[in-house]
């Protein structure tokens, strides 16, 4: 194994790191010359001092005049012409000190602009500088060779040493500890088990491990991020060109005011003073500095924006269209509920189904296997596995022939109720059968992202006034998701062409953002003012046409980007407006003869520095998110993990309620009630009590007050009351359920089921979404979504 990242990330020479930035050299030389002229002046050599200052003025005038001439040749008319006229006027009226100060002012503005650009783009440049160049590849004879990254192909077995950057997307062959902050923006170490997918660009923070490449370097995640970073640093923001358009009004105003001051007073020096203080550095520097600062900040949040123009558009957006699958929902199926035949065992049905599905490449099979492993069920090795496309998978498990897929023949009555339940809840149904008939059904859902509703609220707070969900899914399912996340409108059964047409129509009315994650979303993303691709992995087509890419599948990062974009644009406009306003006031004072050229030059220098420093505020601020302390993060992780156990008790609770509702005279009702009550007392109530005692007080700071958790506390009281109510019925139970008590018992059972489900959903939305985990999408590309 390697010893560090040197082979993958070449270090820059030490001399380059110690070198003085080139933009400061002209400023240093001009400043020294001006100070030298001042020393000559005070020494009595005033003629020599004037010559030095005149030389400084000419030194600055020559390149500025050449730049203006080139702009005029290209039929471009910018505000640089005022600086040239001010320098020329200072020479004509022999105000050499004023000319020298203007020269220093122009050089200072350029140096500060370059410094601000370098500081604002340091995160984007860091992506380029740390891009891996080589990889360690295993050879056929068991050795290891270092090869250029472009020679790595899908299927190659690589070795990633401690501290190395993962060179390509792939699957880890043994457990690995990774720092994924560059790709995800989260500064936390993440453990990946053998067989899990990892993205290129993440850093190995533990021992060396083997990696099976799933893509070549050009198609990997980090290559796409680097490509976007390169475009972001190379393009010029439209707001800079907007400053030049403002010159069409500002330059004539300045020339007219200077001419009037000269004609009315007969003093040419007044015109020169007006030109000196009119040099529009605020307009030239403030907007690009603020915009590029915003680009840097959204990059740190895990959002790569192509250019300043896209960021500026994002800051002006009023309409958001968002795809459902993979954007508002997880984009991959999850086993939400297992329903079994009367007298059946839920865990056994799931174990049999997952055992058969282990060899299937289908995306639904992965969901079943994942759910069984999360529950710790021991999977058996299946034999004689066959798969019939569109029907399901059949194999032998522990001597039984198990079929997973569609249901053949006439369904029993309990199966009809399962179908109705699945239809009403918008879930897919996978039936599990053996030789004797159906054993049970596994209901699959594409769950809404826990952070989706919170993110929608934040987007509204940031200024988006219309939010529309577009999806190719069924209207019923689409409406349920739309109600959960809180969008304004929903368009179901929408084809890729219809999505693009709808985006085009919305874009004609307001600045529109489209968010999607799949290949079918690419046309719609291209039609929007700002197309945003969810996740760089597995969304190559959408990322190629998008104006921004969320490098991690986290919808809350979009809200971060919108808030940062609006803040950066607000700072840019504020800086330019204040700077130009101060300049106009100084111009009026100079036209009245109250501000000589030398004093005007020093005043304009102060205005420039003030405005540039104000523009740098875009490097921080604007985000509404509150920091989560590490201890609180640990509590959130702990109680989120415990929700899995609570949901398991919930499933038992629902089964018991259904049993009491359909067969209240059955002898198994009493034992089922006692078992579920025991689990409620032993597992659910301690969980709720611990949340009340530890988690909720810790969330008071991040959420702003203790009142933020008051409704959740009230739900805890109701949960305890309903559990005690069920226990009261059990205390008087002797044998079969008394008929008069059944309605009240059912009210308690179904009421507790509803309250607990709502309570868990609210906690996951309001609390656990504050600390979302970055997990790979695990959605295989190119596989069908249904059987």
XYZ file of C-alpha atoms in Angstrom:
787
model
C 0.000 0.000 0.000
C 1.101 3.555 -0.537
C 2.166 5.946 2.110
C 0.422 9.106 1.039
C -1.259 11.072 -1.667
C 1.848 12.162 -3.571
C 1.408 9.704 -6.406
C -2.181 10.790 -6.987
C -1.892 14.489 -6.174
C 1.335 16.152 -7.316
C 2.524 18.869 -4.986
C 3.268 22.301 -6.331
C 6.851 23.542 -5.997
C 7.622 25.375 -2.792
C 8.877 28.351 -4.793
C 5.439 28.791 -6.377
C 3.825 28.891 -2.967
C 6.278 31.511 -1.696
C 6.220 33.711 -4.805
C 4.762 37.213 -4.530
C 1.502 37.400 -6.518
C 2.140 39.132 -9.832
C -0.748 41.586 -9.426
C 0.972 43.280 -6.470
C 4.228 44.030 -8.335
C 2.994 47.056 -10.402
C 1.262 48.465 -7.333
C 4.426 48.124 -5.257
C 6.567 49.812 -7.931
C 4.136 52.693 -8.420
C 3.765 53.211 -4.668
C 7.537 53.318 -4.194
C 7.828 55.832 -7.048
C 5.153 58.098 -5.541
C 6.854 57.948 -2.127
C 10.193 58.665 -3.779
C 8.678 61.735 -5.427
C 7.336 62.853 -2.042
C 10.833 62.515 -0.532
C 12.267 64.688 -3.319
C 9.515 67.255 -2.746
C 10.267 67.593 0.944
C 13.995 67.727 0.168
C 13.374 70.812 -1.950
C 13.774 69.147 -5.368
C 10.252 69.959 -6.477
C 11.059 69.827 -10.179
C 12.469 66.315 -9.851
C 9.467 65.261 -7.783
C 7.113 66.479 -10.485
C 9.023 64.530 -13.115
C 8.771 61.335 -11.059
C 5.018 61.773 -10.537
C 4.529 62.589 -14.227
C 6.404 59.392 -15.143
C 4.133 57.398 -12.847
C 1.097 58.948 -14.528
C 2.402 58.107 -18.004
C 3.282 54.571 -16.844
C -0.360 53.999 -15.859
C -1.850 55.919 -18.796
C -0.191 53.900 -21.570
C -1.681 50.433 -20.821
C -5.052 51.934 -19.807
C -5.295 53.906 -23.069
C -4.320 50.838 -25.112
C -7.039 48.800 -23.355
C -9.672 51.461 -24.106
C -8.623 51.668 -27.756
C -8.971 47.892 -28.106
C -12.441 48.056 -26.569
C -13.479 50.824 -28.954
C -12.095 48.828 -31.894
C -14.368 45.953 -30.842
C -17.233 48.481 -30.544
C -17.278 48.115 -26.777
C -17.743 51.216 -24.639
C -16.786 50.836 -21.010
C -16.179 52.948 -17.952
C -12.386 52.605 -18.290
C -12.493 55.649 -20.563
C -13.047 57.902 -17.527
C -9.829 56.715 -15.873
C -7.926 57.420 -19.104
C -9.407 60.937 -19.388
C -8.590 61.616 -15.710
C -4.940 60.590 -16.190
C -4.668 62.608 -19.392
C -6.318 65.651 -17.807
C -3.921 65.531 -14.858
C -1.001 65.671 -17.265
C -2.526 68.572 -19.215
C -3.092 70.754 -16.139
C 0.219 69.631 -14.651
C -1.416 68.123 -11.578
C 1.238 65.404 -11.543
C 0.629 64.346 -7.947
C -3.089 63.859 -8.699
C -2.155 61.814 -11.763
C 0.216 59.688 -9.716
C -2.421 59.081 -7.048
C -4.913 58.069 -9.763
C -2.298 55.672 -11.145
C -1.860 54.105 -7.700
C -5.645 53.993 -7.315
C -6.100 52.107 -10.586
C -3.289 49.681 -9.728
C -4.745 49.171 -6.237
C -8.164 48.418 -7.678
C -6.724 45.867 -10.085
C -4.612 44.236 -7.365
C -7.531 44.049 -4.938
C -9.758 42.639 -7.654
C -7.276 39.888 -8.439
C -6.746 39.169 -4.751
C -10.490 38.947 -4.203
C -10.863 36.647 -7.202
C -8.109 34.370 -5.939
C -9.566 34.281 -2.437
C -13.108 33.746 -3.707
C -12.077 30.963 -6.105
C -9.635 29.140 -3.859
C -12.112 26.288 -3.298
C -12.697 25.934 -7.027
C -8.958 25.954 -7.712
C -8.444 23.417 -4.939
C -10.658 21.001 -6.846
C -8.444 21.367 -9.902
C -5.167 21.161 -7.980
C -6.049 17.994 -6.068
C -7.385 16.077 -9.065
C -5.678 12.644 -9.125
C -3.203 12.056 -11.946
C -2.189 8.412 -11.373
C -3.542 5.217 -9.860
C -2.112 1.986 -8.431
C -3.412 -1.001 -10.382
C -3.074 -4.684 -9.550
C -1.335 -6.734 -12.232
C -2.144 -10.264 -13.356
C 0.800 -11.676 -11.378
C -0.374 -10.071 -8.134
C 1.927 -7.048 -8.262
C 1.039 -3.356 -8.225
C 1.879 -0.884 -10.985
C 1.470 2.896 -11.082
C -0.345 3.910 -14.273
C -1.642 7.221 -15.676
C -5.256 7.782 -14.783
C -6.420 7.660 -18.401
C -5.278 4.028 -18.618
C -7.678 2.871 -15.891
C -10.714 1.061 -17.291
C -13.931 -0.210 -15.759
C -13.298 -3.563 -14.087
C -9.674 -2.856 -13.123
C -8.660 -3.720 -9.565
C -6.941 -0.771 -7.890
C -5.232 -0.139 -4.575
C -5.982 3.068 -2.651
C -3.331 3.822 -0.032
C -3.733 5.809 3.206
C -4.213 9.486 2.358
C -4.726 8.790 -1.364
C -7.484 10.367 -3.392
C -9.829 7.732 -4.835
C -9.009 8.025 -8.553
C -12.213 6.673 -10.172
C -15.739 5.650 -9.198
C -15.816 2.075 -7.977
C -16.765 -0.540 -5.405
C -14.679 -1.039 -2.265
C -13.454 -4.600 -1.794
C -13.009 -4.271 1.963
C -14.156 -1.887 4.678
C -12.831 1.638 4.204
C -12.871 4.929 6.127
C -13.238 7.930 3.823
C -13.189 11.710 3.995
C -15.909 12.677 1.498
C -15.936 16.411 2.283
C -14.635 17.473 -1.137
C -17.536 15.782 -2.920
C -20.298 16.044 -0.304
C -19.321 19.164 1.651
C -19.668 17.276 4.968
C -16.526 17.361 7.107
C -17.157 13.949 8.663
C -15.446 10.612 8.173
C -17.686 7.987 6.581
C -17.328 4.208 6.802
C -18.015 2.150 3.695
C -18.497 -1.618 3.869
C -17.230 -4.063 1.272
C -19.375 -3.920 -1.837
C -20.478 -0.301 -1.378
C -20.032 2.291 -4.102
C -17.615 5.196 -3.612
C -17.126 8.271 -5.739
C -13.828 9.483 -7.128
C -12.311 12.495 -5.385
C -12.902 11.296 -1.817
C -9.845 10.761 0.386
C -8.860 7.521 2.101
C -8.726 8.478 5.786
C -7.923 4.974 7.046
C -5.944 1.923 6.052
C -5.359 1.018 2.408
C -8.091 -0.885 0.595
C -8.856 -2.483 -2.737
C -11.156 -0.826 -5.249
C -12.901 -2.348 -8.254
C -13.272 0.421 -10.867
C -16.824 0.819 -12.170
C -16.025 3.691 -14.545
C -13.001 5.131 -16.251
C -11.580 8.456 -15.105
C -13.290 10.607 -17.735
C -16.746 9.327 -16.733
C -16.206 9.423 -12.968
C -17.742 11.820 -10.486
C -14.645 13.895 -9.801
C -13.918 14.445 -13.486
C -17.355 15.989 -13.899
C -16.817 18.205 -10.851
C -13.411 19.341 -12.128
C -14.888 20.095 -15.542
C -17.561 22.302 -13.987
C -14.979 23.980 -11.745
C -12.826 24.798 -14.758
C -15.774 26.360 -16.531
C -16.738 28.310 -13.422
C -13.265 29.860 -13.112
C -12.914 30.603 -16.827
C -16.199 32.331 -17.624
C -16.975 35.981 -17.047
C -20.147 36.801 -15.155
C -22.863 38.663 -17.089
C -23.080 41.165 -14.235
C -19.634 42.431 -15.276
C -20.968 43.129 -18.742
C -23.944 44.767 -17.064
C -21.485 47.247 -15.523
C -20.274 48.165 -19.000
C -23.863 48.701 -20.105
C -24.329 51.103 -17.211
C -21.418 53.054 -18.677
C -23.673 54.080 -21.571
C -25.403 56.415 -19.145
C -22.682 57.104 -16.592
C -19.883 58.153 -18.974
C -21.952 60.803 -20.854
C -23.174 62.141 -17.500
C -19.592 62.428 -16.261
C -18.364 64.141 -19.438
C -21.318 66.531 -19.424
C -20.746 67.470 -15.786
C -17.024 67.997 -16.383
C -17.755 70.170 -19.432
C -20.305 72.286 -17.536
C -17.875 72.781 -14.651
C -15.241 73.985 -17.139
C -17.578 76.239 -19.158
C -19.297 77.863 -16.187
C -16.124 78.488 -14.209
C -13.584 78.823 -16.985
C -11.261 76.567 -14.946
C -10.169 73.388 -16.741
C -8.863 72.023 -13.449
C -12.459 71.583 -12.231
C -13.193 69.295 -15.169
C -10.102 67.287 -14.330
C -11.223 67.032 -10.685
C -14.636 65.713 -11.807
C -12.961 63.060 -13.985
C -10.632 62.054 -11.147
C -13.405 61.294 -8.644
C -15.606 59.739 -11.368
C -13.242 56.807 -11.986
C -15.833 54.010 -11.531
C -13.894 51.260 -9.768
C -16.929 50.337 -7.600
C -18.914 49.341 -10.667
C -15.987 47.567 -12.288
C -14.910 45.596 -9.234
C -17.780 45.171 -6.785
C -20.097 43.026 -8.907
C -17.577 40.423 -10.104
C -15.984 40.152 -6.672
C -19.342 39.515 -4.977
C -20.495 37.042 -7.633
C -17.267 35.043 -7.684
C -17.319 35.009 -3.874
C -20.778 33.460 -4.114
C -19.442 30.819 -6.517
C -16.808 29.890 -3.968
C -19.328 29.603 -1.161
C -21.789 27.396 -3.030
C -18.841 25.183 -4.040
C -18.036 24.691 -0.361
C -21.663 23.681 0.214
C -21.414 20.959 -2.418
C -23.003 22.852 -5.335
C -20.942 23.398 -8.482
C -22.307 26.342 -10.497
C -20.973 26.724 -14.025
C -20.495 30.502 -14.008
C -21.387 33.777 -12.371
C -24.253 34.283 -14.778
C -25.949 31.109 -13.570
C -25.423 32.181 -9.966
C -26.891 35.606 -10.694
C -29.924 33.968 -12.339
C -30.306 31.648 -9.358
C -30.414 34.719 -7.137
C -33.247 36.189 -9.242
C -35.311 32.996 -9.529
C -39.019 33.123 -8.705
C -40.275 29.744 -10.025
C -39.006 26.251 -9.237
C -39.976 23.101 -11.121
C -38.777 19.917 -9.510
C -38.903 16.300 -10.597
C -40.320 13.906 -8.012
C -38.325 10.694 -8.282
C -34.792 11.024 -6.975
C -35.289 14.687 -6.101
C -38.166 15.019 -3.650
C -38.062 11.265 -3.040
C -35.110 8.966 -2.432
C -35.256 7.615 -5.991
C -34.921 3.991 -4.923
C -37.534 1.621 -3.515
C -37.671 0.758 0.174
C -39.520 -2.105 1.832
C -42.035 -0.098 3.817
C -44.205 -2.899 5.195
C -44.455 -6.678 5.176
C -47.979 -8.117 5.332
C -48.374 -11.857 5.947
C -51.159 -14.397 5.640
C -53.086 -15.120 8.849
C -50.776 -16.943 11.245
C -47.678 -16.155 9.191
C -44.318 -14.770 10.321
C -43.250 -11.417 8.891
C -39.508 -11.932 9.315
C -39.654 -15.364 7.706
C -41.489 -14.028 4.641
C -38.926 -11.243 4.205
C -36.037 -13.681 4.729
C -37.317 -16.086 2.077
C -37.899 -13.286 -0.428
C -34.479 -11.733 0.133
C -32.741 -15.114 -0.083
C -34.199 -15.762 -3.528
C -33.528 -12.193 -4.719
C -29.813 -12.245 -3.839
C -28.873 -13.288 -7.368
C -31.249 -10.938 -9.188
C -29.864 -7.716 -10.725
C -33.245 -5.985 -10.433
C -33.503 -2.758 -8.447
C -36.446 -4.151 -6.425
C -34.346 -7.148 -5.459
C -31.689 -4.866 -4.014
C -34.344 -3.188 -1.840
C -35.494 -6.524 -0.383
C -31.975 -7.775 0.291
C -31.000 -4.472 1.876
C -34.055 -4.487 4.153
C -33.405 -8.073 5.297
C -29.772 -7.338 6.101
C -30.715 -4.198 8.022
C -33.023 -6.348 10.159
C -30.240 -8.882 10.751
C -32.049 -11.778 9.084
C -29.842 -14.765 8.121
C -30.145 -15.245 4.358
C -29.859 -18.709 2.844
C -28.086 -19.583 -0.399
C -30.786 -20.176 -3.045
C -30.577 -22.917 -5.685
C -32.211 -23.321 -9.058
C -32.926 -19.617 -9.373
C -34.725 -18.545 -12.542
C -36.097 -15.129 -13.455
C -38.990 -14.506 -15.800
C -38.966 -10.891 -17.019
C -42.118 -9.107 -15.969
C -43.210 -11.948 -13.670
C -40.646 -12.497 -10.944
C -37.958 -14.787 -9.554
C -38.290 -18.423 -8.481
C -35.799 -20.525 -6.501
C -35.449 -23.123 -3.780
C -34.661 -21.960 -0.241
C -34.301 -24.449 2.633
C -36.055 -27.116 0.561
C -39.022 -24.892 -0.378
C -39.836 -23.467 -3.796
C -40.223 -19.736 -3.262
C -41.576 -17.330 -5.858
C -41.161 -13.540 -5.551
C -43.023 -11.260 -7.925
C -46.546 -11.223 -9.260
C -49.380 -13.279 -7.824
C -50.823 -16.098 -9.906
C -54.315 -17.479 -9.604
C -57.259 -16.309 -7.541
C -56.040 -14.304 -4.494
C -57.388 -15.165 -1.028
C -59.512 -12.531 0.775
C -56.607 -11.219 2.861
C -54.622 -10.594 -0.339
C -57.435 -8.416 -1.724
C -57.190 -6.209 1.362
C -53.421 -5.938 0.864
C -53.929 -4.800 -2.737
C -56.403 -2.145 -1.618
C -54.032 -0.913 1.073
C -51.154 -0.680 -1.428
C -53.300 1.177 -3.963
C -54.524 3.703 -1.404
C -50.986 4.385 -0.133
C -49.371 4.526 -3.595
C -47.056 1.588 -2.919
C -45.862 -1.259 -5.124
C -46.576 -4.849 -4.102
C -44.186 -7.807 -4.318
C -45.862 -11.138 -3.521
C -44.029 -14.021 -1.826
C -45.437 -17.499 -2.429
C -44.496 -21.154 -2.045
C -46.009 -24.380 -3.380
C -49.137 -23.945 -1.251
C -49.918 -20.345 -2.210
C -49.132 -16.775 -1.137
C -47.249 -16.397 2.147
C -47.337 -12.620 2.269
C -46.619 -9.391 0.436
C -43.915 -6.785 0.742
C -45.091 -3.233 0.108
C -42.420 -1.058 -1.516
C -42.361 2.719 -1.575
C -40.126 5.488 -2.830
C -39.978 7.499 0.414
C -40.069 11.276 0.471
C -36.700 12.709 1.457
C -36.798 13.710 5.136
C -35.366 17.119 4.271
C -37.775 17.806 1.364
C -40.473 19.739 3.249
C -37.956 21.770 5.257
C -36.097 22.610 2.049
C -39.312 23.716 0.338
C -40.016 26.068 3.246
C -36.490 27.493 3.035
C -36.828 28.016 -0.715
C -39.997 30.025 -0.139
C -38.248 32.085 2.518
C -35.440 32.750 0.042
C -37.888 34.337 -2.430
C -39.239 31.554 -4.667
C -42.959 32.234 -5.073
C -44.093 29.280 -7.218
C -43.065 25.658 -6.731
C -44.286 22.968 -9.130
C -43.652 19.218 -9.036
C -43.474 17.438 -12.396
C -43.371 13.646 -12.615
C -44.180 10.744 -14.858
C -45.758 8.896 -11.922
C -49.439 8.211 -11.301
C -51.630 11.170 -10.276
C -52.586 9.639 -6.919
C -49.015 8.986 -5.864
C -47.902 12.373 -7.181
C -50.600 14.201 -5.194
C -49.610 12.425 -1.978
C -45.975 13.484 -2.353
C -47.008 17.037 -3.306
C -49.132 17.318 -0.162
C -46.296 16.077 2.024
C -43.643 18.481 0.698
C -45.980 21.467 0.245
C -45.597 22.487 -3.411
C -48.099 24.762 -5.170
C -48.947 22.566 -8.153
C -48.347 19.032 -9.405
C -48.226 17.686 -12.958
C -48.421 13.882 -13.180
C -47.860 11.428 -16.060
C -45.523 13.989 -17.596
C -43.299 12.800 -20.460
C -39.806 14.273 -21.012
C -41.165 16.406 -23.873
C -44.039 17.659 -21.727
C -41.614 18.501 -18.931
C -39.510 20.559 -21.328
C -42.601 22.317 -22.704
C -43.801 23.163 -19.191
C -40.388 24.528 -18.207
C -40.332 26.637 -21.385
C -43.765 28.046 -20.555
C -42.820 28.878 -16.959
C -39.537 30.452 -18.107
C -41.477 32.872 -20.309
C -43.195 34.278 -17.193
C -40.378 34.380 -14.615
C -36.801 33.328 -13.951
C -37.172 29.559 -13.568
C -35.096 26.814 -11.962
C -35.574 23.159 -12.915
C -34.245 20.384 -10.687
C -33.937 16.787 -11.873
C -31.722 13.748 -11.569
C -32.303 11.422 -14.507
C -31.514 11.195 -18.187
C -35.169 11.971 -18.940
C -34.797 15.319 -17.149
C -31.986 16.593 -19.415
C -34.281 18.327 -21.970
C -36.160 20.149 -19.210
C -32.921 21.205 -17.501
C -31.684 22.678 -20.775
C -34.861 24.764 -21.159
C -34.678 26.382 -17.693
C -32.859 29.590 -16.861
C -30.957 27.505 -14.307
C -30.952 23.717 -14.645
C -29.847 21.871 -11.502
C -28.840 18.193 -11.593
C -29.281 16.223 -8.357
C -26.084 14.316 -7.649
C -23.070 14.028 -9.931
C -23.098 10.224 -9.815
C -25.466 8.380 -12.079
C -26.794 11.523 -13.751
C -24.275 12.114 -16.528
C -26.734 13.325 -19.167
C -28.522 15.726 -16.831
C -25.230 17.002 -15.390
C -23.863 17.724 -18.872
C -26.682 20.149 -19.715
C -27.200 21.545 -16.204
C -26.042 24.963 -15.069
C -25.376 23.604 -11.582
C -24.785 20.182 -10.063
C -25.410 19.155 -6.477
C -22.422 16.905 -5.868
C -24.332 15.039 -3.172
C -27.937 13.847 -3.369
C -29.124 16.319 -0.746
C -31.976 18.650 -1.651
C -31.205 21.024 1.221
C -28.032 22.098 -0.610
C -30.245 23.691 -3.276
C -31.791 25.932 -0.617
C -28.264 26.821 0.551
C -27.316 27.747 -3.019
C -30.390 29.940 -3.536
C -29.819 31.790 -0.256
C -26.133 32.330 -1.042
C -26.922 33.462 -4.601
C -29.486 36.006 -3.410
C -27.097 37.298 -0.763
C -24.201 37.604 -3.222
C -26.371 39.456 -5.725
C -27.681 41.772 -2.997
C -24.136 42.558 -1.857
C -23.044 43.185 -5.452
C -25.865 45.621 -6.156
C -25.412 47.313 -2.792
C -21.674 47.750 -3.278
C -22.032 49.173 -6.779
C -24.891 51.485 -5.805
C -23.206 52.878 -2.693
C -19.873 53.309 -4.461
C -21.348 55.095 -7.450
C -23.527 57.252 -5.198
C -20.518 58.431 -3.227
C -18.653 59.068 -6.479
C -21.501 61.242 -7.844
C -21.560 63.315 -4.646
C -17.793 63.826 -4.904
C -18.189 64.801 -8.585
C -20.710 67.509 -7.682
C -18.384 68.888 -4.995
C -15.489 68.858 -7.475
C -17.587 70.656 -10.120
C -18.285 73.402 -7.555
C -14.557 73.891 -7.119
C -14.491 72.560 -3.544
C -12.436 69.448 -4.265
C -9.075 69.809 -6.021
C -7.769 66.910 -8.160
C -5.236 65.664 -5.588
C -7.778 65.513 -2.758
C -10.318 63.972 -5.138
C -7.863 61.242 -6.073
C -7.278 60.304 -2.420
C -11.041 60.396 -1.759
C -11.769 58.100 -4.717
C -9.105 55.686 -3.484
C -10.890 55.470 -0.143
C -14.251 54.869 -1.851
C -12.762 52.034 -3.929
C -11.261 50.263 -0.944
C -14.499 50.629 1.030
C -16.617 49.181 -1.762
C -14.275 46.251 -2.464
C -14.172 45.308 1.215
C -17.968 45.478 1.304
C -18.187 43.196 -1.745
C -16.036 40.645 0.059
C -18.895 40.243 2.556
C -20.355 37.851 0.009
C -17.787 35.313 1.245
C -19.893 34.879 4.392
C -23.433 35.422 5.630
C -26.831 34.977 4.039
C -27.465 31.397 5.189
C -30.381 30.734 7.503
C -29.054 27.395 8.715
C -27.950 27.063 12.313
C -24.835 25.138 13.256
C -25.414 21.758 14.912
C -22.972 21.018 17.780
C -21.153 17.656 17.557
C -22.892 16.306 20.676
C -26.295 17.110 19.186
C -25.278 15.436 15.909
C -24.442 12.280 17.849
C -27.851 12.355 19.543
C -29.607 12.838 16.212
C -27.716 9.893 14.724
C -28.538 7.711 17.732
C -32.272 8.386 17.825
C -32.590 8.185 14.060
C -31.120 4.670 14.201
C -33.586 3.742 16.933
C -36.504 4.694 14.688
C -35.970 1.447 12.797
C -36.870 -0.539 15.897
C -39.884 1.669 16.597
C -41.158 1.078 13.055
C -40.849 -2.657 13.583
C -43.064 -2.376 16.674
C -45.453 -0.253 14.611
C -45.792 -3.036 12.045
C -46.664 -5.491 14.846
C -49.127 -2.972 16.255
C -50.911 -2.653 12.912
C -51.084 -6.438 12.460
C -52.559 -6.817 15.936
C -55.130 -4.088 15.298
C -56.143 -5.777 12.036
C -56.435 -9.112 13.837
C -58.695 -7.628 16.515
C -60.773 -5.842 13.848
C -61.338 -8.918 11.666
C -61.248 -11.830 14.159
C -61.951 -10.516 17.685
C -63.010 -13.988 18.837
C -59.733 -15.634 17.721
C -57.796 -17.200 20.622
C -54.541 -15.631 19.384
C -55.843 -12.077 19.975
C -54.902 -12.055 23.659
C -51.277 -13.250 23.200
C -50.792 -10.858 20.261
C -52.074 -7.928 22.329
C -49.840 -8.806 25.284
C -46.795 -9.172 23.030
C -47.255 -5.836 21.284
C -47.997 -4.065 24.585
C -44.815 -5.499 26.080
C -42.774 -4.194 23.150
C -44.437 -0.795 23.401
C -43.530 -0.567 27.096
C -40.027 -2.012 26.754
C -38.916 -0.393 23.476
C -41.065 2.538 22.354
C -41.748 4.346 25.634
C -38.064 4.342 26.758
C -37.131 5.754 23.347
C -39.673 8.571 23.646
C -38.667 9.298 27.247
C -34.968 9.504 26.318
C -35.763 11.883 23.454
C -37.692 14.119 25.826
C -34.874 14.112 28.366
C -31.796 14.360 26.078
C -32.564 15.190 22.446
C -35.187 17.915 22.706
C -33.209 20.140 25.129
C -30.145 19.786 22.876
C -32.194 20.978 19.874
C -33.345 24.186 21.564
C -30.247 26.076 20.364
C -30.212 24.995 16.694
C -33.995 25.437 16.424
C -34.039 28.818 18.156
C -36.108 28.085 21.283
C -37.579 25.420 23.534
C -40.978 26.050 21.938
C -39.798 24.428 18.691
C -40.139 20.967 20.284
C -43.312 21.616 22.284
C -45.650 19.898 19.799
C -43.407 16.841 19.769
C -43.530 16.745 23.564
C -47.320 16.855 23.425
C -47.240 13.856 21.073
C -45.149 11.961 23.644
C -47.881 12.563 26.227
C -50.522 11.182 23.838
C -48.404 8.112 23.024
C -48.011 7.302 26.721
C -51.758 7.779 27.277
C -52.729 5.392 24.485
C -50.224 2.724 25.602
C -51.643 2.909 29.111
C -55.160 2.671 27.682
C -54.239 -0.565 25.890
C -52.654 -1.818 29.114
C -55.883 -1.067 30.983
C -57.807 -3.352 28.627
C -55.222 -6.093 29.079
C -55.448 -5.831 32.871
C -59.061 -6.957 32.754
C -58.608 -9.447 29.923
C -59.292 -13.064 30.829
C -59.457 -15.292 27.800
C -61.376 -13.916 24.819
C -61.968 -10.212 24.206
C -65.312 -8.991 25.612
C -67.377 -7.698 22.697
C -68.256 -4.337 24.363
C -64.537 -3.530 24.800
C -63.533 -4.197 21.198
C -64.501 -0.755 19.762
C -62.584 1.162 22.439
C -59.586 -1.171 22.137
C -59.547 -0.728 18.348
C -59.728 3.060 18.785
C -56.652 2.897 21.015
C -54.735 0.552 18.698
C -55.429 2.410 15.452
C -55.107 5.775 17.209
C -51.683 4.847 18.568
C -50.647 3.602 15.138
C -51.630 6.923 13.537
C -50.058 9.107 16.243
C -46.795 7.177 16.234
C -46.472 7.235 12.443
C -47.140 10.970 12.317
C -44.770 11.582 15.210
C -41.915 9.652 13.569
C -42.466 11.449 10.251
C -42.438 14.853 11.960
C -39.262 14.077 13.884
C -37.507 12.882 10.743
C -38.636 15.961 8.819
C -38.088 18.636 11.470
C -35.198 17.222 13.489
C -33.267 14.474 11.745
C -33.166 16.453 8.494
C -30.944 18.925 10.352
C -28.237 16.262 10.229
C -28.860 14.249 7.038
C -26.466 11.428 6.284
C -24.747 11.413 2.878
C -25.336 7.959 1.487
C -24.760 6.753 -2.051
C -27.863 6.555 -4.167
C -27.431 2.781 -4.702
C -29.618 3.147 -7.758
C -28.142 1.067 -10.569
C -28.084 2.913 -13.850
C -30.099 1.618 -16.747
C -32.240 -0.895 -14.860
C -35.993 -0.950 -15.177
C -38.100 0.315 -12.319
C -40.724 -2.379 -12.491
C -41.069 -6.071 -13.183
